[in-house]
Amino acid sequence: MAHEEFDPFATTTGLADDLDITIRNFRFGLDPAYTNQDDEMTLTGICDFATDDPDVGTNGTIENQFLTIGKGWEAIDGGKAVQREDGRPKGFNNSTYLGAIIDACLALDENKMRSRMEETKLTPMHAGFWEGLQLHMEQTEYTAFDKKRTRLLPTEVKGWGAAKPKAAKKAAAKKVAAKKAAPKVEEEAEETGPTLESLKAAIIAIAKTSEDDGGATFIERCYSEIDGLDASDEAMALVDDVESEDSIWQTVGATEVE
């Protein structure tokens, strides 16, 4: 794999500068770690940025990112959505972090963003709209209170859960490699492992109870919860396919989620 030539004169922010992320655990709420100038907790968007790099954040996840939404909002449905306190239809201020992310995403791929709303009937004011969104993010300079700062902003909108996370692929590959290198007695034990029918039943069960986020959570749960999945190409194909009309995800996905 080709690598960019190292430039010893290039400086960095000391933060995650350039990475692919998946938005996870999005909710609206209050957090003691996020307060205003009067040290009062302020309503904000909160989520994790999941990456494929175990050296980033905590085991590859930048946890509890505060995506500010500004004043005048109230959480509803347990933090699954927000609405204006005055009841007026109004979007997030473009000076807020979530507002800046929305503007960047629209500039990059407005059709993909609006299609998400049409398909799910969710708006950016719903946590579910953001769950599973895959973005390429880079540290971008902006000005706040007459000071230059940087923050991660999208430079590519990849979509919602269309591909199996690389971390899951790497984990599966490691398991397969370990099995190939194991003693012969383990190979013999493997022959009595789970059948395709039992794997399929487990996949269906997870599909029914996974979030309706385009299949992203479904895929991650399958690879982390189903023993023996990585040893069956047929079973992995059933998990990876979240787009075909007759796929497991499209036929039974999220059917038992309240």
mmCIF file of C-alpha atoms in Angstrom:
data_model
loop_
_atom_site.group_PDB
_atom_site.id
_atom_site.type_symbol
_atom_site.label_atom_id
_atom_site.label_comp_id
_atom_site.label_asym_id
_atom_site.label_seq_id
_atom_site.Cartn_x
_atom_site.Cartn_y
_atom_site.Cartn_z
ATOM 1 C CA MET A 1 0.000 0.000 0.000
ATOM 2 C CA ALA A 2 1.402 3.404 -0.954
ATOM 3 C CA HIS A 3 1.918 5.953 1.797
ATOM 4 C CA GLU A 4 2.148 9.702 1.541
ATOM 5 C CA GLU A 5 5.705 10.946 1.802
ATOM 6 C CA PHE A 6 6.472 12.250 5.275
ATOM 7 C CA ASP A 7 6.954 16.006 5.453
ATOM 8 C CA PRO A 8 9.013 16.929 8.555
ATOM 9 C CA PHE A 9 7.830 20.546 8.261
ATOM 10 C CA ALA A 10 4.114 19.638 8.460
ATOM 11 C CA THR A 11 2.609 20.453 11.836
ATOM 12 C CA THR A 12 -0.487 18.916 13.407
ATOM 13 C CA THR A 13 -3.089 19.921 15.972
ATOM 14 C CA GLY A 14 -2.133 17.042 18.216
ATOM 15 C CA LEU A 15 -5.681 15.773 17.749
ATOM 16 C CA ALA A 16 -7.248 13.283 15.355
ATOM 17 C CA ASP A 17 -6.668 15.197 12.123
ATOM 18 C CA ASP A 18 -7.925 13.040 9.273
ATOM 19 C CA LEU A 19 -10.082 9.945 9.765
ATOM 20 C CA ASP A 20 -13.184 7.970 8.844
ATOM 21 C CA ILE A 21 -15.809 7.877 11.585
ATOM 22 C CA THR A 22 -19.212 6.353 12.214
ATOM 23 C CA ILE A 23 -21.595 8.266 14.476
ATOM 24 C CA ARG A 24 -22.770 6.041 17.336
ATOM 25 C CA ASN A 25 -24.976 6.405 20.429
ATOM 26 C CA PHE A 26 -26.418 9.741 19.322
ATOM 27 C CA ARG A 27 -28.784 11.415 21.777
ATOM 28 C CA PHE A 28 -29.780 14.877 22.936
ATOM 29 C CA GLY A 29 -29.277 15.657 26.586
ATOM 30 C CA LEU A 30 -27.424 17.304 29.451
ATOM 31 C CA ASP A 31 -23.948 16.317 30.582
ATOM 32 C CA PRO A 32 -21.960 17.675 33.541
ATOM 33 C CA ALA A 33 -18.935 17.910 31.243
ATOM 34 C CA TYR A 34 -20.701 20.423 29.000
ATOM 35 C CA THR A 35 -21.736 23.718 30.623
ATOM 36 C CA ASN A 36 -22.218 27.322 29.561
ATOM 37 C CA GLN A 37 -20.336 30.373 30.821
ATOM 38 C CA ASP A 38 -22.474 30.388 33.963
ATOM 39 C CA ASP A 39 -21.430 26.776 34.675
ATOM 40 C CA GLU A 40 -24.948 25.548 33.910
ATOM 41 C CA MET A 41 -25.513 22.336 31.971
ATOM 42 C CA THR A 42 -26.800 23.104 28.472
ATOM 43 C CA LEU A 43 -28.774 20.874 26.120
ATOM 44 C CA THR A 44 -26.572 19.497 23.354
ATOM 45 C CA GLY A 45 -26.179 16.636 20.927
ATOM 46 C CA ILE A 46 -23.967 13.879 22.329
ATOM 47 C CA CYS A 47 -22.449 10.979 20.393
ATOM 48 C CA ASP A 48 -19.390 8.797 19.876
ATOM 49 C CA PHE A 49 -17.132 8.886 16.817
ATOM 50 C CA ALA A 50 -16.247 5.244 16.127
ATOM 51 C CA THR A 51 -13.125 4.680 14.014
ATOM 52 C CA ASP A 52 -11.084 1.753 12.708
ATOM 53 C CA ASP A 53 -7.901 2.900 14.455
ATOM 54 C CA PRO A 54 -7.458 1.350 17.925
ATOM 55 C CA ASP A 55 -4.944 4.110 18.769
ATOM 56 C CA VAL A 56 -7.635 6.783 18.466
ATOM 57 C CA GLY A 57 -9.609 7.632 21.601
ATOM 58 C CA THR A 58 -10.645 4.621 23.667
ATOM 59 C CA ASN A 59 -10.063 1.460 21.638
ATOM 60 C CA GLY A 60 -10.838 3.316 18.435
ATOM 61 C CA THR A 61 -13.746 5.409 19.704
ATOM 62 C CA ILE A 62 -13.732 9.132 20.464
ATOM 63 C CA GLU A 63 -16.394 9.136 23.161
ATOM 64 C CA ASN A 64 -18.918 11.770 24.226
ATOM 65 C CA GLN A 65 -18.526 14.333 21.488
ATOM 66 C CA PHE A 66 -20.657 17.391 22.221
ATOM 67 C CA LEU A 67 -22.354 18.625 19.045
ATOM 68 C CA THR A 68 -23.734 21.954 20.212
ATOM 69 C CA ILE A 69 -27.191 23.033 19.032
ATOM 70 C CA GLY A 70 -27.592 26.497 20.581
ATOM 71 C CA LYS A 71 -30.243 27.983 22.834
ATOM 72 C CA GLY A 72 -34.016 27.635 22.775
ATOM 73 C CA TRP A 73 -34.296 23.852 22.395
ATOM 74 C CA GLU A 74 -35.860 21.201 24.611
ATOM 75 C CA ALA A 75 -35.382 17.430 24.533
ATOM 76 C CA ILE A 76 -38.388 15.198 23.911
ATOM 77 C CA ASP A 77 -38.994 11.450 23.915
ATOM 78 C CA GLY A 78 -36.169 10.816 26.357
ATOM 79 C CA GLY A 79 -33.558 12.587 24.273
ATOM 80 C CA LYS A 80 -34.475 10.931 20.983
ATOM 81 C CA ALA A 81 -35.359 14.321 19.500
ATOM 82 C CA VAL A 82 -35.443 18.064 20.188
ATOM 83 C CA GLN A 83 -37.949 20.770 19.444
ATOM 84 C CA ARG A 84 -38.032 24.537 19.804
ATOM 85 C CA GLU A 85 -39.230 25.744 23.179
ATOM 86 C CA ASP A 86 -41.410 28.334 21.449
ATOM 87 C CA GLY A 87 -42.853 25.732 19.067
ATOM 88 C CA ARG A 88 -41.651 27.551 15.954
ATOM 89 C CA PRO A 89 -40.188 25.580 13.028
ATOM 90 C CA LYS A 90 -36.537 26.512 12.983
ATOM 91 C CA GLY A 91 -33.235 24.830 12.180
ATOM 92 C CA PHE A 92 -30.041 24.741 14.206
ATOM 93 C CA ASN A 93 -27.920 27.891 14.176
ATOM 94 C CA ASN A 94 -25.089 27.587 11.659
ATOM 95 C CA SER A 95 -22.587 28.763 14.284
ATOM 96 C CA THR A 96 -23.200 25.659 16.407
ATOM 97 C CA TYR A 97 -21.179 22.491 15.915
ATOM 98 C CA LEU A 98 -24.140 20.404 14.730
ATOM 99 C CA GLY A 99 -25.238 23.241 12.480
ATOM 100 C CA ALA A 100 -21.744 23.383 10.941
ATOM 101 C CA ILE A 101 -21.799 19.611 10.387
ATOM 102 C CA ILE A 102 -25.190 19.887 8.650
ATOM 103 C CA ASP A 103 -23.957 22.689 6.377
ATOM 104 C CA ALA A 104 -20.812 20.728 5.497
ATOM 105 C CA CYS A 105 -22.779 17.557 4.752
ATOM 106 C CA LEU A 106 -25.259 19.413 2.546
ATOM 107 C CA ALA A 107 -22.445 21.058 0.609
ATOM 108 C CA LEU A 108 -20.822 17.654 0.054
ATOM 109 C CA ASP A 109 -23.881 15.514 -0.768
ATOM 110 C CA GLU A 110 -27.248 17.174 -0.255
ATOM 111 C CA ASN A 111 -29.085 14.380 -2.060
ATOM 112 C CA LYS A 112 -27.781 11.723 0.323
ATOM 113 C CA MET A 113 -28.768 13.773 3.363
ATOM 114 C CA ARG A 114 -32.270 14.588 2.137
ATOM 115 C CA SER A 115 -32.808 10.993 0.974
ATOM 116 C CA ARG A 116 -32.135 9.850 4.533
ATOM 117 C CA MET A 117 -34.978 12.077 5.736
ATOM 118 C CA GLU A 118 -37.335 10.842 3.019
ATOM 119 C CA GLU A 119 -36.558 7.186 3.710
ATOM 120 C CA THR A 120 -36.713 7.315 7.515
ATOM 121 C CA LYS A 121 -39.108 10.261 8.069
ATOM 122 C CA LEU A 122 -36.502 11.552 10.532
ATOM 123 C CA THR A 123 -35.023 15.055 10.513
ATOM 124 C CA PRO A 124 -31.698 16.344 11.879
ATOM 125 C CA MET A 125 -33.663 17.121 15.042
ATOM 126 C CA HIS A 126 -34.018 13.349 15.619
ATOM 127 C CA ALA A 127 -31.155 11.333 17.101
ATOM 128 C CA GLY A 128 -32.007 8.430 14.804
ATOM 129 C CA PHE A 129 -31.254 10.557 11.755
ATOM 130 C CA TRP A 130 -27.576 10.674 12.737
ATOM 131 C CA GLU A 131 -27.120 7.160 14.068
ATOM 132 C CA GLY A 132 -24.808 5.118 11.852
ATOM 133 C CA LEU A 133 -23.768 7.999 9.568
ATOM 134 C CA GLN A 134 -20.326 7.348 8.111
ATOM 135 C CA LEU A 135 -18.183 10.408 7.382
ATOM 136 C CA HIS A 136 -14.630 11.309 6.547
ATOM 137 C CA MET A 137 -13.634 14.060 8.969
ATOM 138 C CA GLU A 138 -10.721 16.480 9.013
ATOM 139 C CA GLN A 139 -9.638 19.168 11.451
ATOM 140 C CA THR A 140 -10.984 22.428 9.990
ATOM 141 C CA GLU A 141 -10.194 25.951 11.117
ATOM 142 C CA TYR A 142 -12.980 28.284 12.249
ATOM 143 C CA THR A 143 -13.293 31.495 14.253
ATOM 144 C CA ALA A 144 -15.134 31.807 17.572
ATOM 145 C CA PHE A 145 -15.068 34.851 19.842
ATOM 146 C CA ASP A 146 -12.395 36.381 17.584
ATOM 147 C CA LYS A 147 -10.091 33.411 18.105
ATOM 148 C CA LYS A 148 -9.072 30.833 15.523
ATOM 149 C CA ARG A 149 -9.832 27.256 16.528
ATOM 150 C CA THR A 150 -10.106 23.865 14.826
ATOM 151 C CA ARG A 151 -12.675 21.102 14.980
ATOM 152 C CA LEU A 152 -13.479 17.943 13.048
ATOM 153 C CA LEU A 153 -15.827 18.584 10.131
ATOM 154 C CA PRO A 154 -16.976 16.302 7.294
ATOM 155 C CA THR A 155 -15.056 16.300 4.018
ATOM 156 C CA GLU A 156 -16.946 13.287 2.616
ATOM 157 C CA VAL A 157 -20.395 11.831 3.281
ATOM 158 C CA LYS A 158 -20.143 8.058 2.905
ATOM 159 C CA GLY A 159 -23.704 7.171 3.916
ATOM 160 C CA TRP A 160 -25.475 5.063 6.506
ATOM 161 C CA GLY A 161 -24.204 1.583 7.302
ATOM 162 C CA ALA A 162 -23.790 0.332 3.750
ATOM 163 C CA ALA A 163 -20.479 -1.364 4.418
ATOM 164 C CA LYS A 164 -19.210 -3.702 7.096
ATOM 165 C CA PRO A 165 -16.970 -1.808 9.534
ATOM 166 C CA LYS A 166 -13.269 -2.403 8.858
ATOM 167 C CA ALA A 167 -12.719 -3.146 12.522
ATOM 168 C CA ALA A 168 -15.162 -6.067 12.299
ATOM 169 C CA LYS A 169 -13.450 -7.318 9.142
ATOM 170 C CA LYS A 170 -10.047 -7.154 10.829
ATOM 171 C CA ALA A 171 -11.331 -8.998 13.875
ATOM 172 C CA ALA A 172 -12.855 -11.704 11.704
ATOM 173 C CA ALA A 173 -9.632 -12.052 9.712
ATOM 174 C CA LYS A 174 -7.617 -12.442 12.907
ATOM 175 C CA LYS A 175 -9.943 -15.166 14.133
ATOM 176 C CA VAL A 176 -9.656 -17.070 10.866
ATOM 177 C CA ALA A 177 -5.859 -16.741 10.901
ATOM 178 C CA ALA A 178 -5.716 -17.983 14.482
ATOM 179 C CA LYS A 179 -7.818 -21.010 13.626
ATOM 180 C CA LYS A 180 -5.616 -21.873 10.652
ATOM 181 C CA ALA A 181 -2.535 -21.742 12.889
ATOM 182 C CA ALA A 182 -4.138 -23.764 15.711
ATOM 183 C CA PRO A 183 -3.242 -27.415 16.427
ATOM 184 C CA LYS A 184 -4.984 -30.126 14.438
ATOM 185 C CA VAL A 185 -7.125 -31.083 17.417
ATOM 186 C CA GLU A 186 -8.775 -27.639 17.209
ATOM 187 C CA GLU A 187 -9.410 -28.125 13.486
ATOM 188 C CA GLU A 188 -11.219 -31.353 14.280
ATOM 189 C CA ALA A 189 -13.278 -29.596 16.944
ATOM 190 C CA GLU A 190 -14.150 -26.904 14.444
ATOM 191 C CA GLU A 191 -15.883 -29.486 12.253
ATOM 192 C CA THR A 192 -18.572 -29.773 14.922
ATOM 193 C CA GLY A 193 -19.068 -26.008 15.005
ATOM 194 C CA PRO A 194 -22.306 -24.153 14.254
ATOM 195 C CA THR A 195 -24.211 -25.062 11.109
ATOM 196 C CA LEU A 196 -25.269 -22.517 8.508
ATOM 197 C CA GLU A 197 -28.859 -22.993 9.669
ATOM 198 C CA SER A 198 -28.002 -22.112 13.272
ATOM 199 C CA LEU A 199 -25.918 -19.142 12.172
ATOM 200 C CA LYS A 200 -28.753 -17.911 9.991
ATOM 201 C CA ALA A 201 -31.189 -18.201 12.919
ATOM 202 C CA ALA A 202 -28.852 -16.114 15.085
ATOM 203 C CA ILE A 203 -28.478 -13.514 12.322
ATOM 204 C CA ILE A 204 -32.252 -13.225 11.962
ATOM 205 C CA ALA A 205 -32.697 -12.818 15.718
ATOM 206 C CA ILE A 206 -30.165 -9.979 15.823
ATOM 207 C CA ALA A 207 -31.688 -8.314 12.744
ATOM 208 C CA LYS A 208 -35.109 -8.201 14.399
ATOM 209 C CA THR A 209 -33.804 -6.460 17.516
ATOM 210 C CA SER A 210 -31.237 -4.089 15.969
ATOM 211 C CA GLU A 211 -31.727 -0.360 15.480
ATOM 212 C CA ASP A 212 -33.226 0.862 12.219
ATOM 213 C CA ASP A 213 -30.041 2.655 11.142
ATOM 214 C CA GLY A 214 -29.500 1.185 7.715
ATOM 215 C CA GLY A 215 -28.018 -2.039 9.060
ATOM 216 C CA ALA A 216 -24.868 -0.604 10.671
ATOM 217 C CA THR A 217 -25.706 -1.784 14.212
ATOM 218 C CA PHE A 218 -26.984 -5.109 12.860
ATOM 219 C CA ILE A 219 -23.645 -5.806 11.139
ATOM 220 C CA GLU A 220 -21.541 -4.855 14.138
ATOM 221 C CA ARG A 221 -23.664 -6.954 16.518
ATOM 222 C CA CYS A 222 -23.487 -10.012 14.280
ATOM 223 C CA TYR A 223 -19.693 -9.938 14.076
ATOM 224 C CA SER A 224 -19.288 -9.330 17.797
ATOM 225 C CA GLU A 225 -22.036 -11.620 19.165
ATOM 226 C CA ILE A 226 -22.207 -14.694 16.904
ATOM 227 C CA ASP A 227 -19.499 -17.281 17.571
ATOM 228 C CA GLY A 228 -18.298 -19.041 14.449
ATOM 229 C CA LEU A 229 -19.695 -16.462 12.034
ATOM 230 C CA ASP A 230 -16.254 -15.579 10.685
ATOM 231 C CA ALA A 231 -15.663 -19.217 9.669
ATOM 232 C CA SER A 232 -18.623 -19.293 7.267
ATOM 233 C CA ASP A 233 -18.427 -17.312 4.038
ATOM 234 C CA GLU A 234 -22.125 -18.012 3.402
ATOM 235 C CA ALA A 235 -23.156 -16.651 6.803
ATOM 236 C CA MET A 236 -20.943 -13.559 6.479
ATOM 237 C CA ALA A 237 -22.520 -12.861 3.082
ATOM 238 C CA LEU A 238 -25.960 -12.908 4.738
ATOM 239 C CA VAL A 239 -24.773 -10.305 7.241
ATOM 240 C CA ASP A 240 -22.938 -8.063 4.777
ATOM 241 C CA ASP A 241 -25.919 -7.740 2.430
ATOM 242 C CA VAL A 242 -28.110 -4.970 3.852
ATOM 243 C CA GLU A 243 -29.308 -3.567 0.538
ATOM 244 C CA SER A 244 -30.898 -6.398 -1.484
ATOM 245 C CA GLU A 245 -34.692 -6.521 -1.239
ATOM 246 C CA ASP A 246 -34.656 -10.183 -0.202
ATOM 247 C CA SER A 247 -31.782 -9.833 2.296
ATOM 248 C CA ILE A 248 -32.311 -10.698 5.956
ATOM 249 C CA TRP A 249 -31.909 -7.074 6.986
ATOM 250 C CA GLN A 250 -34.401 -5.756 4.440
ATOM 251 C CA THR A 251 -37.015 -8.418 5.243
ATOM 252 C CA VAL A 252 -36.916 -8.614 9.052
ATOM 253 C CA GLY A 253 -34.596 -5.821 10.208
ATOM 254 C CA ALA A 254 -35.782 -3.824 13.249
ATOM 255 C CA THR A 255 -39.196 -5.547 13.256
ATOM 256 C CA GLU A 256 -39.089 -6.136 17.037
ATOM 257 C CA VAL A 257 -37.677 -2.746 18.048
ATOM 258 C CA GLU A 258 -40.090 -0.650 20.079
#
